[in-house]
C-alpha cells in the first residue's frame, strides 16, 4: 500500500493485482465508524466543498462495500476492479471525516491511513484511462483533505490533485456528452422509422 501510495497516480502494472485489492479492503472500518465518519464529513465540511452529498454516500457507496452493514471481505468475489474509484471515494470521505472530527487532531493517524488508501485505490484504478465521476469526486476530496491538514508548506500538491480532478472530469464529461449525443441520434433514428 505504501509503495502504491508513493507512486500515485501512476502505478506500474505489476501493482495492479487482485492481491492489492484485498490488501485495501482489509482496511474497511466497522459500520459504526463508517456512519460516524461520513456524518462528520457531511456535517462539518459540506459548507466548504461538497463534491459528494449525504445521499450518495449513504445510499450508493456505503451499501456497495457494506452489504448487510458488514465490511466487504478482502477475499470477496463480489469486488471488481471497476469498483476501485468508488472505494477511493469512500476512503476519501473517511479521511475528510476523520480530519474534520473535532474530538481529535486534524492530522491524525486514522485520517492519514484513509488518505493513503484513497491514493492507492485511485492509482490502482488507472483513473486517466478509465475516468469516472467517482474518481473525480475522490480527487476533489483528496485535495480538500490536503487543504484541511496543511501538512505541506506549499499548495502545489493541493493544486496538482485539483488539476488531476479537472482532467478526469473533462474526460468524464466528454464521455457523458458523447453518450447523450448517441442517445439522441438513436431516438431520432427510432422516431423516423416509427
PDB file of N, CA, C and O in Angstrom, residues 12-74:
ATOM      1  N   UNK A  12       2.654   1.220 -11.758  1.00  0.00           N
ATOM      2  CA  UNK A  12       3.027   0.237 -12.770  1.00  0.00           C
ATOM      3  C   UNK A  12       2.051  -0.941 -12.756  1.00  0.00           C
ATOM      4  O   UNK A  12       1.387  -1.196 -11.747  1.00  0.00           O
ATOM      5  N   UNK A  13       1.997  -1.641 -13.860  1.00  0.00           N
ATOM      6  CA  UNK A  13       1.046  -2.747 -13.995  1.00  0.00           C
ATOM      7  C   UNK A  13       1.258  -3.845 -12.957  1.00  0.00           C
ATOM      8  O   UNK A  13       0.305  -4.481 -12.537  1.00  0.00           O
ATOM      9  N   UNK A  14       2.508  -4.080 -12.554  1.00  0.00           N
ATOM     10  CA  UNK A  14       2.751  -5.179 -11.615  1.00  0.00           C
ATOM     11  C   UNK A  14       2.071  -4.951 -10.265  1.00  0.00           C
ATOM     12  O   UNK A  14       1.865  -5.897  -9.512  1.00  0.00           O
ATOM     13  N   UNK A  15       1.714  -3.715  -9.945  1.00  0.00           N
ATOM     14  CA  UNK A  15       0.998  -3.453  -8.694  1.00  0.00           C
ATOM     15  C   UNK A  15      -0.512  -3.613  -8.843  1.00  0.00           C
ATOM     16  O   UNK A  15      -1.216  -3.717  -7.848  1.00  0.00           O
ATOM     17  N   UNK A  16      -0.997  -3.629 -10.058  1.00  0.00           N
ATOM     18  CA  UNK A  16      -2.445  -3.744 -10.288  1.00  0.00           C
ATOM     19  C   UNK A  16      -2.860  -5.212 -10.307  1.00  0.00           C
ATOM     20  O   UNK A  16      -3.205  -5.763 -11.341  1.00  0.00           O
ATOM     21  N   UNK A  17      -2.817  -5.822  -9.144  1.00  0.00           N
ATOM     22  CA  UNK A  17      -3.128  -7.236  -8.989  1.00  0.00           C
ATOM     23  C   UNK A  17      -4.262  -7.412  -7.982  1.00  0.00           C
ATOM     24  O   UNK A  17      -4.430  -6.592  -7.086  1.00  0.00           O
ATOM     25  N   UNK A  18      -5.030  -8.501  -8.111  1.00  0.00           N
ATOM     26  CA  UNK A  18      -6.100  -8.750  -7.130  1.00  0.00           C
ATOM     27  C   UNK A  18      -5.610  -8.778  -5.683  1.00  0.00           C
ATOM     28  O   UNK A  18      -6.343  -8.409  -4.775  1.00  0.00           O
ATOM     29  N   UNK A  19      -4.370  -9.182  -5.462  1.00  0.00           N
ATOM     30  CA  UNK A  19      -3.851  -9.191  -4.082  1.00  0.00           C
ATOM     31  C   UNK A  19      -3.776  -7.770  -3.521  1.00  0.00           C
ATOM     32  O   UNK A  19      -3.970  -7.561  -2.321  1.00  0.00           O
ATOM     33  N   UNK A  20      -3.530  -6.791  -4.386  1.00  0.00           N
ATOM     34  CA  UNK A  20      -3.519  -5.388  -3.940  1.00  0.00           C
ATOM     35  C   UNK A  20      -4.915  -4.949  -3.520  1.00  0.00           C
ATOM     36  O   UNK A  20      -5.075  -4.204  -2.554  1.00  0.00           O
ATOM     37  N   UNK A  21      -5.932  -5.409  -4.250  1.00  0.00           N
ATOM     38  CA  UNK A  21      -7.309  -5.048  -3.917  1.00  0.00           C
ATOM     39  C   UNK A  21      -7.673  -5.584  -2.534  1.00  0.00           C
ATOM     40  O   UNK A  21      -8.287  -4.884  -1.722  1.00  0.00           O
ATOM     41  N   UNK A  22      -7.289  -6.829  -2.269  1.00  0.00           N
ATOM     42  CA  UNK A  22      -7.649  -7.420  -0.979  1.00  0.00           C
ATOM     43  C   UNK A  22      -6.919  -6.716   0.169  1.00  0.00           C
ATOM     44  O   UNK A  22      -7.465  -6.590   1.261  1.00  0.00           O
ATOM     45  N   UNK A  23      -5.691  -6.251  -0.075  1.00  0.00           N
ATOM     46  CA  UNK A  23      -4.975  -5.508   0.964  1.00  0.00           C
ATOM     47  C   UNK A  23      -5.713  -4.224   1.330  1.00  0.00           C
ATOM     48  O   UNK A  23      -5.758  -3.835   2.498  1.00  0.00           O
ATOM     49  N   UNK A  24      -6.295  -3.568   0.335  1.00  0.00           N
ATOM     50  CA  UNK A  24      -7.038  -2.334   0.601  1.00  0.00           C
ATOM     51  C   UNK A  24      -8.332  -2.636   1.345  1.00  0.00           C
ATOM     52  O   UNK A  24      -8.691  -1.953   2.303  1.00  0.00           O
ATOM     53  N   UNK A  25      -9.052  -3.661   0.906  1.00  0.00           N
ATOM     54  CA  UNK A  25     -10.336  -3.991   1.520  1.00  0.00           C
ATOM     55  C   UNK A  25     -10.185  -4.365   2.995  1.00  0.00           C
ATOM     56  O   UNK A  25     -11.117  -4.167   3.779  1.00  0.00           O
ATOM     57  N   UNK A  26      -9.032  -4.860   3.379  1.00  0.00           N
ATOM     58  CA  UNK A  26      -8.804  -5.226   4.781  1.00  0.00           C
ATOM     59  C   UNK A  26      -8.882  -4.018   5.717  1.00  0.00           C
ATOM     60  O   UNK A  26      -9.035  -4.162   6.916  1.00  0.00           O
ATOM     61  N   UNK A  27      -8.765  -2.827   5.153  1.00  0.00           N
ATOM     62  CA  UNK A  27      -8.754  -1.614   5.975  1.00  0.00           C
ATOM     63  C   UNK A  27     -10.135  -0.974   6.134  1.00  0.00           C
ATOM     64  O   UNK A  27     -10.235   0.117   6.704  1.00  0.00           O
ATOM     65  N   UNK A  28     -11.175  -1.611   5.627  1.00  0.00           N
ATOM     66  CA  UNK A  28     -12.521  -1.060   5.815  1.00  0.00           C
ATOM     67  C   UNK A  28     -12.865  -1.090   7.304  1.00  0.00           C
ATOM     68  O   UNK A  28     -12.765  -2.138   7.941  1.00  0.00           O
ATOM     69  N   UNK A  29     -13.260   0.053   7.874  1.00  0.00           N
ATOM     70  CA  UNK A  29     -13.578   0.090   9.311  1.00  0.00           C
ATOM     71  C   UNK A  29     -14.953  -0.525   9.595  1.00  0.00           C
ATOM     72  O   UNK A  29     -15.693  -0.901   8.683  1.00  0.00           O
ATOM     73  N   UNK A  30     -15.288  -0.578  10.861  1.00  0.00           N
ATOM     74  CA  UNK A  30     -16.597  -1.109  11.256  1.00  0.00           C
ATOM     75  C   UNK A  30     -17.708  -0.196  10.727  1.00  0.00           C
ATOM     76  O   UNK A  30     -17.483   0.983  10.445  1.00  0.00           O
ATOM     77  N   UNK A  31     -18.895  -0.740  10.635  1.00  0.00           N
ATOM     78  CA  UNK A  31     -20.030   0.026  10.125  1.00  0.00           C
ATOM     79  C   UNK A  31     -20.332   1.227  11.018  1.00  0.00           C
ATOM     80  O   UNK A  31     -20.652   2.308  10.528  1.00  0.00           O
ATOM     81  N   UNK A  32     -20.189   1.055  12.322  1.00  0.00           N
ATOM     82  CA  UNK A  32     -20.444   2.163  13.248  1.00  0.00           C
ATOM     83  C   UNK A  32     -19.467   3.315  12.974  1.00  0.00           C
ATOM     84  O   UNK A  32     -19.867   4.488  12.961  1.00  0.00           O
ATOM     85  N   UNK A  33     -18.204   2.987  12.728  1.00  0.00           N
ATOM     86  CA  UNK A  33     -17.217   4.040  12.449  1.00  0.00           C
ATOM     87  C   UNK A  33     -17.493   4.684  11.099  1.00  0.00           C
ATOM     88  O   UNK A  33     -17.308   5.890  10.922  1.00  0.00           O
ATOM     89  N   UNK A  34     -17.942   3.891  10.131  1.00  0.00           N
ATOM     90  CA  UNK A  34     -18.270   4.403   8.793  1.00  0.00           C
ATOM     91  C   UNK A  34     -19.368   5.452   8.877  1.00  0.00           C
ATOM     92  O   UNK A  34     -19.261   6.523   8.283  1.00  0.00           O
ATOM     93  N   UNK A  35     -20.408   5.153   9.613  1.00  0.00           N
ATOM     94  CA  UNK A  35     -21.507   6.112   9.718  1.00  0.00           C
ATOM     95  C   UNK A  35     -21.062   7.377  10.447  1.00  0.00           C
ATOM     96  O   UNK A  35     -21.448   8.479  10.073  1.00  0.00           O
ATOM     97  N   UNK A  36     -20.227   7.222  11.462  1.00  0.00           N
ATOM     98  CA  UNK A  36     -19.724   8.398  12.189  1.00  0.00           C
ATOM     99  C   UNK A  36     -18.846   9.265  11.288  1.00  0.00           C
ATOM    100  O   UNK A  36     -18.991  10.490  11.257  1.00  0.00           O
ATOM    101  N   UNK A  37     -17.938   8.644  10.549  1.00  0.00           N
ATOM    102  CA  UNK A  37     -17.036   9.408   9.676  1.00  0.00           C
ATOM    103  C   UNK A  37     -17.796  10.102   8.546  1.00  0.00           C
ATOM    104  O   UNK A  37     -17.528  11.272   8.239  1.00  0.00           O
ATOM    105  N   UNK A  38     -18.736   9.395   7.943  1.00  0.00           N
ATOM    106  CA  UNK A  38     -19.474  10.009   6.833  1.00  0.00           C
ATOM    107  C   UNK A  38     -20.357  11.149   7.331  1.00  0.00           C
ATOM    108  O   UNK A  38     -20.480  12.188   6.677  1.00  0.00           O
ATOM    109  N   UNK A  39     -20.936  10.989   8.486  1.00  0.00           N
ATOM    110  CA  UNK A  39     -21.767  12.047   9.052  1.00  0.00           C
ATOM    111  C   UNK A  39     -20.920  13.257   9.449  1.00  0.00           C
ATOM    112  O   UNK A  39     -21.316  14.403   9.243  1.00  0.00           O
ATOM    113  N   UNK A  40     -19.738  13.006   9.989  1.00  0.00           N
ATOM    114  CA  UNK A  40     -18.832  14.096  10.351  1.00  0.00           C
ATOM    115  C   UNK A  40     -18.412  14.872   9.114  1.00  0.00           C
ATOM    116  O   UNK A  40     -18.369  16.102   9.119  1.00  0.00           O
ATOM    117  N   UNK A  41     -18.126  14.138   8.036  1.00  0.00           N
ATOM    118  CA  UNK A  41     -17.762  14.803   6.778  1.00  0.00           C
ATOM    119  C   UNK A  41     -18.892  15.721   6.314  1.00  0.00           C
ATOM    120  O   UNK A  41     -18.686  16.898   6.038  1.00  0.00           O
ATOM    121  N   UNK A  42     -20.103  15.180   6.243  1.00  0.00           N
ATOM    122  CA  UNK A  42     -21.235  15.968   5.740  1.00  0.00           C
ATOM    123  C   UNK A  42     -21.548  17.138   6.669  1.00  0.00           C
ATOM    124  O   UNK A  42     -21.765  18.257   6.218  1.00  0.00           O
ATOM    125  N   UNK A  43     -21.531  16.904   7.968  1.00  0.00           N
ATOM    126  CA  UNK A  43     -21.885  17.942   8.934  1.00  0.00           C
ATOM    127  C   UNK A  43     -20.851  19.064   8.999  1.00  0.00           C
ATOM    128  O   UNK A  43     -21.209  20.240   9.007  1.00  0.00           O
ATOM    129  N   UNK A  44     -19.569  18.695   9.018  1.00  0.00           N
ATOM    130  CA  UNK A  44     -18.537  19.699   9.265  1.00  0.00           C
ATOM    131  C   UNK A  44     -17.871  20.264   8.017  1.00  0.00           C
ATOM    132  O   UNK A  44     -17.191  21.285   8.116  1.00  0.00           O
ATOM    133  N   UNK A  45     -18.022  19.620   6.869  1.00  0.00           N
ATOM    134  CA  UNK A  45     -17.330  20.106   5.682  1.00  0.00           C
ATOM    135  C   UNK A  45     -18.224  20.470   4.503  1.00  0.00           C
ATOM    136  O   UNK A  45     -17.751  21.055   3.538  1.00  0.00           O
ATOM    137  N   UNK A  46     -19.483  20.143   4.563  1.00  0.00           N
ATOM    138  CA  UNK A  46     -20.350  20.382   3.402  1.00  0.00           C
ATOM    139  C   UNK A  46     -20.505  21.867   3.075  1.00  0.00           C
ATOM    140  O   UNK A  46     -20.798  22.226   1.950  1.00  0.00           O
ATOM    141  N   UNK A  47     -20.280  22.716   4.032  1.00  0.00           N
ATOM    142  CA  UNK A  47     -20.380  24.159   3.774  1.00  0.00           C
ATOM    143  C   UNK A  47     -19.230  24.643   2.909  1.00  0.00           C
ATOM    144  O   UNK A  47     -19.338  25.662   2.236  1.00  0.00           O
ATOM    145  N   UNK A  48     -18.105  23.908   2.905  1.00  0.00           N
ATOM    146  CA  UNK A  48     -16.909  24.345   2.191  1.00  0.00           C
ATOM    147  C   UNK A  48     -16.834  23.756   0.783  1.00  0.00           C
ATOM    148  O   UNK A  48     -16.641  24.474  -0.187  1.00  0.00           O
ATOM    149  N   UNK A  49     -16.950  22.466   0.678  1.00  0.00           N
ATOM    150  CA  UNK A  49     -16.867  21.779  -0.613  1.00  0.00           C
ATOM    151  C   UNK A  49     -17.655  20.491  -0.492  1.00  0.00           C
ATOM    152  O   UNK A  49     -17.421  19.711   0.423  1.00  0.00           O
ATOM    153  N   UNK A  50     -18.564  20.272  -1.402  1.00  0.00           N
ATOM    154  CA  UNK A  50     -19.413  19.091  -1.322  1.00  0.00           C
ATOM    155  C   UNK A  50     -19.482  18.390  -2.681  1.00  0.00           C
ATOM    156  O   UNK A  50     -20.505  18.421  -3.355  1.00  0.00           O
ATOM    157  N   UNK A  51     -18.389  17.736  -3.105  1.00  0.00           N
ATOM    158  CA  UNK A  51     -18.452  17.012  -4.371  1.00  0.00           C
ATOM    159  C   UNK A  51     -19.277  15.736  -4.277  1.00  0.00           C
ATOM    160  O   UNK A  51     -19.691  15.183  -5.285  1.00  0.00           O
ATOM    161  N   UNK A  52     -19.533  15.285  -3.058  1.00  0.00           N
ATOM    162  CA  UNK A  52     -20.381  14.119  -2.837  1.00  0.00           C
ATOM    163  C   UNK A  52     -21.308  14.449  -1.675  1.00  0.00           C
ATOM    164  O   UNK A  52     -20.889  14.993  -0.667  1.00  0.00           O
ATOM    165  N   UNK A  53     -22.576  14.145  -1.839  1.00  0.00           N
ATOM    166  CA  UNK A  53     -23.533  14.507  -0.787  1.00  0.00           C
ATOM    167  C   UNK A  53     -23.897  13.292   0.071  1.00  0.00           C
ATOM    168  O   UNK A  53     -23.532  12.158  -0.216  1.00  0.00           O
ATOM    169  N   UNK A  54     -24.629  13.568   1.130  1.00  0.00           N
ATOM    170  CA  UNK A  54     -25.031  12.541   2.086  1.00  0.00           C
ATOM    171  C   UNK A  54     -25.779  11.390   1.405  1.00  0.00           C
ATOM    172  O   UNK A  54     -25.511  10.223   1.681  1.00  0.00           O
ATOM    173  N   UNK A  55     -26.681  11.713   0.507  1.00  0.00           N
ATOM    174  CA  UNK A  55     -27.483  10.689  -0.163  1.00  0.00           C
ATOM    175  C   UNK A  55     -26.594   9.716  -0.946  1.00  0.00           C
ATOM    176  O   UNK A  55     -26.775   8.498  -0.856  1.00  0.00           O
ATOM    177  N   UNK A  56     -25.639  10.237  -1.714  1.00  0.00           N
ATOM    178  CA  UNK A  56     -24.766   9.363  -2.490  1.00  0.00           C
ATOM    179  C   UNK A  56     -23.923   8.481  -1.572  1.00  0.00           C
ATOM    180  O   UNK A  56     -23.764   7.292  -1.832  1.00  0.00           O
ATOM    181  N   UNK A  57     -23.408   9.066  -0.508  1.00  0.00           N
ATOM    182  CA  UNK A  57     -22.570   8.291   0.409  1.00  0.00           C
ATOM    183  C   UNK A  57     -23.387   7.197   1.081  1.00  0.00           C
ATOM    184  O   UNK A  57     -22.998   6.029   1.085  1.00  0.00           O
ATOM    185  N   UNK A  58     -24.552   7.562   1.648  1.00  0.00           N
ATOM    186  CA  UNK A  58     -25.322   6.615   2.444  1.00  0.00           C
ATOM    187  C   UNK A  58     -26.117   5.604   1.623  1.00  0.00           C
ATOM    188  O   UNK A  58     -26.320   4.484   2.085  1.00  0.00           O
ATOM    189  N   UNK A  59     -26.553   5.986   0.434  1.00  0.00           N
ATOM    190  CA  UNK A  59     -27.416   5.080  -0.321  1.00  0.00           C
ATOM    191  C   UNK A  59     -26.729   4.381  -1.490  1.00  0.00           C
ATOM    192  O   UNK A  59     -27.251   3.392  -1.986  1.00  0.00           O
ATOM    193  N   UNK A  60     -25.571   4.897  -1.920  1.00  0.00           N
ATOM    194  CA  UNK A  60     -24.889   4.262  -3.051  1.00  0.00           C
ATOM    195  C   UNK A  60     -23.560   3.641  -2.646  1.00  0.00           C
ATOM    196  O   UNK A  60     -23.318   2.469  -2.927  1.00  0.00           O
ATOM    197  N   UNK A  61     -22.711   4.414  -2.012  1.00  0.00           N
ATOM    198  CA  UNK A  61     -21.332   3.969  -1.811  1.00  0.00           C
ATOM    199  C   UNK A  61     -21.185   3.043  -0.606  1.00  0.00           C
ATOM    200  O   UNK A  61     -20.586   1.984  -0.719  1.00  0.00           O
ATOM    201  N   UNK A  62     -21.722   3.433   0.527  1.00  0.00           N
ATOM    202  CA  UNK A  62     -21.587   2.574   1.709  1.00  0.00           C
ATOM    203  C   UNK A  62     -22.226   1.207   1.475  1.00  0.00           C
ATOM    204  O   UNK A  62     -21.582   0.183   1.738  1.00  0.00           O
ATOM    205  N   UNK A  63     -23.448   1.107   0.953  1.00  0.00           N
ATOM    206  CA  UNK A  63     -24.020  -0.226   0.733  1.00  0.00           C
ATOM    207  C   UNK A  63     -23.217  -1.092  -0.256  1.00  0.00           C
ATOM    208  O   UNK A  63     -23.248  -2.315  -0.166  1.00  0.00           O
ATOM    209  N   UNK A  64     -22.487  -0.462  -1.147  1.00  0.00           N
ATOM    210  CA  UNK A  64     -21.671  -1.205  -2.109  1.00  0.00           C
ATOM    211  C   UNK A  64     -20.575  -2.001  -1.400  1.00  0.00           C
ATOM    212  O   UNK A  64     -20.271  -3.132  -1.775  1.00  0.00           O
ATOM    213  N   UNK A  65     -19.995  -1.420  -0.350  1.00  0.00           N
ATOM    214  CA  UNK A  65     -18.888  -2.064   0.364  1.00  0.00           C
ATOM    215  C   UNK A  65     -19.272  -2.599   1.736  1.00  0.00           C
ATOM    216  O   UNK A  65     -18.452  -3.218   2.405  1.00  0.00           O
ATOM    217  N   UNK A  66     -20.513  -2.362   2.136  1.00  0.00           N
ATOM    218  CA  UNK A  66     -21.011  -2.844   3.420  1.00  0.00           C
ATOM    219  C   UNK A  66     -22.344  -3.556   3.238  1.00  0.00           C
ATOM    220  O   UNK A  66     -23.364  -3.115   3.751  1.00  0.00           O
ATOM    221  N   UNK A  67     -22.334  -4.666   2.495  1.00  0.00           N
ATOM    222  CA  UNK A  67     -23.594  -5.403   2.357  1.00  0.00           C
ATOM    223  C   UNK A  67     -24.017  -5.932   3.736  1.00  0.00           C
ATOM    224  O   UNK A  67     -23.176  -6.407   4.508  1.00  0.00           O
ATOM    225  N   UNK A  68     -25.256  -5.779   4.057  1.00  0.00           N
ATOM    226  CA  UNK A  68     -25.787  -6.191   5.364  1.00  0.00           C
ATOM    227  C   UNK A  68     -25.051  -5.513   6.522  1.00  0.00           C
ATOM    228  O   UNK A  68     -24.887  -6.093   7.596  1.00  0.00           O
ATOM    229  N   UNK A  69     -24.568  -4.286   6.269  1.00  0.00           N
ATOM    230  CA  UNK A  69     -23.886  -3.461   7.273  1.00  0.00           C
ATOM    231  C   UNK A  69     -22.607  -4.101   7.820  1.00  0.00           C
ATOM    232  O   UNK A  69     -22.177  -3.809   8.922  1.00  0.00           O
ATOM    233  N   UNK A  70     -22.003  -4.967   7.019  1.00  0.00           N
ATOM    234  CA  UNK A  70     -20.730  -5.582   7.381  1.00  0.00           C
ATOM    235  C   UNK A  70     -19.743  -5.295   6.261  1.00  0.00           C
ATOM    236  O   UNK A  70     -20.110  -5.314   5.086  1.00  0.00           O
ATOM    237  N   UNK A  71     -18.472  -5.029   6.615  1.00  0.00           N
ATOM    238  CA  UNK A  71     -17.494  -4.712   5.567  1.00  0.00           C
ATOM    239  C   UNK A  71     -17.332  -5.867   4.576  1.00  0.00           C
ATOM    240  O   UNK A  71     -17.378  -7.030   4.957  1.00  0.00           O
ATOM    241  N   UNK A  72     -17.166  -5.495   3.316  1.00  0.00           N
ATOM    242  CA  UNK A  72     -16.907  -6.485   2.285  1.00  0.00           C
ATOM    243  C   UNK A  72     -15.612  -7.220   2.656  1.00  0.00           C
ATOM    244  O   UNK A  72     -14.629  -6.600   3.050  1.00  0.00           O
ATOM    245  N   UNK A  73     -15.644  -8.519   2.532  1.00  0.00           N
ATOM    246  CA  UNK A  73     -14.465  -9.309   2.885  1.00  0.00           C
ATOM    247  C   UNK A  73     -13.356  -9.104   1.867  1.00  0.00           C
ATOM    248  O   UNK A  73     -13.609  -8.918   0.675  1.00  0.00           O
ATOM    249  N   UNK A  74     -12.129  -9.155   2.339  1.00  0.00           N
ATOM    250  CA  UNK A  74     -10.972  -8.966   1.467  1.00  0.00           C
ATOM    251  C   UNK A  74     -10.878 -10.060   0.409  1.00  0.00           C
ATOM    252  O   UNK A  74     -10.312  -9.859  -0.651  1.00  0.00           O
TER     253      UNK A  74
END
